[in-house]
CSV table of C-alpha atoms in Angstrom, one decimal:
chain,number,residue,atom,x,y,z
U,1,UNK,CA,-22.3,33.2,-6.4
U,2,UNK,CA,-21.0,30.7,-4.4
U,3,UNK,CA,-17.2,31.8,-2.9
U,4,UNK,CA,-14.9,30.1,-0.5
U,5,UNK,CA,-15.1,33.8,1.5
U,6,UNK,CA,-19.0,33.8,1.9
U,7,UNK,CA,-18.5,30.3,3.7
U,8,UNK,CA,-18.1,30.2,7.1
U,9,UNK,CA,-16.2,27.5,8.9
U,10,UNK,CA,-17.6,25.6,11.9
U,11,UNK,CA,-15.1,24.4,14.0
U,12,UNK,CA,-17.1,21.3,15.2
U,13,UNK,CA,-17.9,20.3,11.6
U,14,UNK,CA,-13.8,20.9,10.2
U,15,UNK,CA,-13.0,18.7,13.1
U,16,UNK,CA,-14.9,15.8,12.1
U,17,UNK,CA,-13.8,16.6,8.5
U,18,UNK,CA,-10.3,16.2,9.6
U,19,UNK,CA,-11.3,13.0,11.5
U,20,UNK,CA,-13.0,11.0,9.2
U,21,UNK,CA,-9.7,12.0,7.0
U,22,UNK,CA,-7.0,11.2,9.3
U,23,UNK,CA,-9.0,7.6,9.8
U,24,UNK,CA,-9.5,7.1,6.0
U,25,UNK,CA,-5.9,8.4,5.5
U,26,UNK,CA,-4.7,6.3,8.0
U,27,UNK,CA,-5.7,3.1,6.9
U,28,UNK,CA,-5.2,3.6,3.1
U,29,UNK,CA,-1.4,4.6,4.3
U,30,UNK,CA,-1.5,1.2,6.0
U,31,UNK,CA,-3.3,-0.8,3.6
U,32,UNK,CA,-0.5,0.4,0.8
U,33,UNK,CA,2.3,-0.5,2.8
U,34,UNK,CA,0.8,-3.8,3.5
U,35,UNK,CA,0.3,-4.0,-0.2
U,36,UNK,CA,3.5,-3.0,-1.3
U,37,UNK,CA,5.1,-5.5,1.1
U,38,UNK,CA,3.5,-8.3,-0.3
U,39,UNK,CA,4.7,-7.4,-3.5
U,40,UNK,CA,8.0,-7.2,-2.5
U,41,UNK,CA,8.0,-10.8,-1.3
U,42,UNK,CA,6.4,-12.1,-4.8
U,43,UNK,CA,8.9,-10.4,-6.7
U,44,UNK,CA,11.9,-11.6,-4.7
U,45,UNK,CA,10.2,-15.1,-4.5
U,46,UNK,CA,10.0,-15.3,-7.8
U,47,UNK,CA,13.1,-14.2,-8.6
U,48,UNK,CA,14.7,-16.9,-6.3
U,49,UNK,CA,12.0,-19.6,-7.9
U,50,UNK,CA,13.4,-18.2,-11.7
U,51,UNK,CA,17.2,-18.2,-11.3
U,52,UNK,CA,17.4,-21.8,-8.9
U,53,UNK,CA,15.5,-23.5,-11.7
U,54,UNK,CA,17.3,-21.7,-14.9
U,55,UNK,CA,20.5,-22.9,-13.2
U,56,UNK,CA,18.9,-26.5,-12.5
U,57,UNK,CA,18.1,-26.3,-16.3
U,58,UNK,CA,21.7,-25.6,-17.2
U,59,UNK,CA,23.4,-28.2,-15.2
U,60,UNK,CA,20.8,-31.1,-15.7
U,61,UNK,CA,21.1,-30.5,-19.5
U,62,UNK,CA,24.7,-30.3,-19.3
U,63,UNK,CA,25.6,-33.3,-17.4
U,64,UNK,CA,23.7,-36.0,-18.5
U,65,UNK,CA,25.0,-38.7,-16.2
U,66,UNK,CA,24.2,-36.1,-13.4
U,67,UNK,CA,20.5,-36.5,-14.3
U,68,UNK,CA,20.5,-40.3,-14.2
U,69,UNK,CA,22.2,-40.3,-10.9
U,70,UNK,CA,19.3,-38.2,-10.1
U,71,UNK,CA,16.6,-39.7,-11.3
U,72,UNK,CA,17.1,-42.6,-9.6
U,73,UNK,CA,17.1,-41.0,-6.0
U,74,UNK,CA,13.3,-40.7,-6.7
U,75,UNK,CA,13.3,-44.3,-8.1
U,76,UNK,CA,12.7,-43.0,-11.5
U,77,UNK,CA,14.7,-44.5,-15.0
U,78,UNK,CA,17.2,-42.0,-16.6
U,79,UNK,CA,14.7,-42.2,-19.6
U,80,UNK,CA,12.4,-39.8,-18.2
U,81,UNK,CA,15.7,-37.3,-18.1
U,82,UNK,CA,14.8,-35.2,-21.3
U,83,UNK,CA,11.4,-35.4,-19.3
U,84,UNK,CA,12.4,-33.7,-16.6
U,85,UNK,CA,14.9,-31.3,-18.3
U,86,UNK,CA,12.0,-30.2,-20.7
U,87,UNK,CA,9.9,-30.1,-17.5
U,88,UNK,CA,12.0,-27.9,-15.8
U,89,UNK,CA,12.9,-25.3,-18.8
U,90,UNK,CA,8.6,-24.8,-18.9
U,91,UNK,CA,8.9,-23.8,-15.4
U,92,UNK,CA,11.3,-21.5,-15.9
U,93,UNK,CA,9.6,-19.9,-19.1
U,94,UNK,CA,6.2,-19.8,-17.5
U,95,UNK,CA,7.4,-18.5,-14.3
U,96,UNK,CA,9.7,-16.1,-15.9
U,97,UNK,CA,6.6,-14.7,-18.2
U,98,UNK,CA,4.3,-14.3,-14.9
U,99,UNK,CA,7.0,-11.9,-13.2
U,100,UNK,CA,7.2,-10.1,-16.1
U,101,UNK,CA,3.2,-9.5,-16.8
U,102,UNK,CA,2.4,-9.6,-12.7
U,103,UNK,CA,5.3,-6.6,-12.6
U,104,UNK,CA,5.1,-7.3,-8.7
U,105,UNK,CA,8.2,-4.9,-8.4
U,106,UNK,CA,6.6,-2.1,-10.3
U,107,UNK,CA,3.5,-2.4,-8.2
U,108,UNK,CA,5.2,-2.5,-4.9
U,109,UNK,CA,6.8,1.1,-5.8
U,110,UNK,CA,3.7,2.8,-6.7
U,111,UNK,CA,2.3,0.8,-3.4
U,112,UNK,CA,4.8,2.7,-1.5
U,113,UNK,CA,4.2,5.7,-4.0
U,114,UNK,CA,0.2,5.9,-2.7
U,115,UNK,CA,1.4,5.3,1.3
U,116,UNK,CA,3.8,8.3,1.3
U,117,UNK,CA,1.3,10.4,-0.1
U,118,UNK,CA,-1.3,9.4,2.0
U,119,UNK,CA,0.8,9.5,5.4
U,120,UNK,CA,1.9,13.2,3.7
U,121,UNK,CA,-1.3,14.4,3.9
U,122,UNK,CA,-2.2,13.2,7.0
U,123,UNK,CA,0.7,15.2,8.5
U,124,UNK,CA,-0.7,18.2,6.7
U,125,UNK,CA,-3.8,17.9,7.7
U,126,UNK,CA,-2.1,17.5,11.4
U,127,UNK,CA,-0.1,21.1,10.6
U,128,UNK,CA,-3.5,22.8,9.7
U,129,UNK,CA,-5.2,21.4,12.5
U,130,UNK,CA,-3.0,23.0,15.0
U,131,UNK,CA,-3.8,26.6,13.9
U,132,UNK,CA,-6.6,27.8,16.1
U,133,UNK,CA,-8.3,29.3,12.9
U,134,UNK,CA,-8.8,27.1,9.5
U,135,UNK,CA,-9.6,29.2,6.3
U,136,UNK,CA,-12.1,27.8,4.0
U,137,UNK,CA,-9.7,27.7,1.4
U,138,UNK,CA,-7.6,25.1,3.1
U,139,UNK,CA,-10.3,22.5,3.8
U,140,UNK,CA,-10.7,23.0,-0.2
U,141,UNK,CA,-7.2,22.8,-0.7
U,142,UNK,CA,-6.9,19.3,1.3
U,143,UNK,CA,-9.9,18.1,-0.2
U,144,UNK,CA,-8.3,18.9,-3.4
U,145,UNK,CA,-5.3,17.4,-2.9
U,146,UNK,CA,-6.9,14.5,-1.3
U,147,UNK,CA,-9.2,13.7,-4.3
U,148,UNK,CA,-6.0,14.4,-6.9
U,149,UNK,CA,-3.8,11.2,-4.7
U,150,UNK,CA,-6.7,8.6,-4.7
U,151,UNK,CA,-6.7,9.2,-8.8
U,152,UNK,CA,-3.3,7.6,-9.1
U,153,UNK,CA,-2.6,4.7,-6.7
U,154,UNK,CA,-2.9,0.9,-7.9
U,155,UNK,CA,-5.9,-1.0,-6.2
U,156,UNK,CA,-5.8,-2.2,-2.8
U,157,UNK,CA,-7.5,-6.0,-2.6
U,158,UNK,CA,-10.0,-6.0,-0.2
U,159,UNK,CA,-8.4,-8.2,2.3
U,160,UNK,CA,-5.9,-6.3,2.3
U,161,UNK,CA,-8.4,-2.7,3.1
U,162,UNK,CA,-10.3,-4.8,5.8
U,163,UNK,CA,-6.9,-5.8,7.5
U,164,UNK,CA,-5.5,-2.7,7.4
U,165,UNK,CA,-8.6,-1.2,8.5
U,166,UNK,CA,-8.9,-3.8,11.9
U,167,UNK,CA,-5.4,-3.1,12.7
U,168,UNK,CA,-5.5,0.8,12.7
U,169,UNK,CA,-8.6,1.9,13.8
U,170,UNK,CA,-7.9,1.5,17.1
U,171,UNK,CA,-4.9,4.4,16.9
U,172,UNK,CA,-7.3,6.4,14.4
U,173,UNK,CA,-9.7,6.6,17.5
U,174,UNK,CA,-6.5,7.2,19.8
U,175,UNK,CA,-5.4,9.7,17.4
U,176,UNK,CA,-8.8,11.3,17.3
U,177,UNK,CA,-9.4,11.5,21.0
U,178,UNK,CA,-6.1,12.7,22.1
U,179,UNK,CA,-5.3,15.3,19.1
U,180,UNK,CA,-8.0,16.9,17.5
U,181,UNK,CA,-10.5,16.5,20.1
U,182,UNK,CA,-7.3,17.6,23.2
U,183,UNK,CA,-6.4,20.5,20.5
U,184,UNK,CA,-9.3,22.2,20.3
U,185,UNK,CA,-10.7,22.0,23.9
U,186,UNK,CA,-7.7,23.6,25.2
U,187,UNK,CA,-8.6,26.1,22.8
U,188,UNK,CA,-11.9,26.5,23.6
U,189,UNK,CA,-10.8,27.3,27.3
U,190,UNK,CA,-8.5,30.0,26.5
């Protein structure tokens, strides 16, 4: 039978668990918050796009003369008025019925959601890694909790992954050198 106490831990091999993890971690955090922003700005842009046009609706179909006087700024006759009044109201339907389906504010929560729980368990995985001795059980219980967060989190476009990844792996490797390589060769001299 196969139990966590017949394993033994290699010190050497839980560091580069805990590497590749913080990197992975890392960049997932990043690409979610990257994410997250960007839906952000599509909800609040079109939430500015919906409501100036809804009121541009209004006004152009309650002021008639308004339109004409308009219209002909752009050199256009104040026939085409219940053109552009018609015109307008589609925008604002169609617009109105992409934020809804799109749910860009919904998303950017869970976005947010999946970046605090990966940047949480990064900074476990930093509390475990500065005990000089690392059960079995709680590589299990990381991996476990690592598998049960990447279950739940919206999709990340891959533009968005490959970004993230370019922009962070230069502080993984920073991270990696200076903390669990430093950590563990001090300990190996005591």
């Amino acid at each position: 039978m196969d139990g966590y106490d017949d394993y033994q831990s290699d010190p050497e091999t839980t560091r580069e668990l805990f590497c590749m993890w913080n990197e992975r971690l890392l960049i997932a955090a990043a690409a979610h918050y990257s994410a997250a922003n960007y839906c952000e700005a599509s909800e609040k842009t079109l939430s500015i796009f919906n409501i100036s046009f809804a009121i541009s609706v209004l006004f152009f179909s309650s002021n008639g003369a308004y339109v004409g006087s308009f219209m002909s700024l752009f050199g256009l006759s104040s026939d085409y008025s219940p053109l552009l009044v018609s015109t307008l109201s589609l925008l604002v339907v169609l617009s109105s019925a992409a934020q809804y389906i799109l749910q860009f504010g919904n998303r950017a929560a869970l976005h947010k959601q999946a970046g605090n729980e990966f940047s949480n368990l990064r900074r476990k995985i930093e509390r475990y890694w500065s005990k000089n001795n690392i059960h079995p059980e709680a590589v299990h219980s990381l991996n476990r909790t690592y598998n049960m967060i990447t279950k739940s989190p919206p999709l990340v476009g891959s533009w968005t992954w490959k970004k993230a990844k370019r922009d962070k792996i230069a502080e993984a490797d920073l991270i990696k050198e200076s903390f669990y390589c430093g950590v563990r060769e001090e300990t190996a001299r005591e």
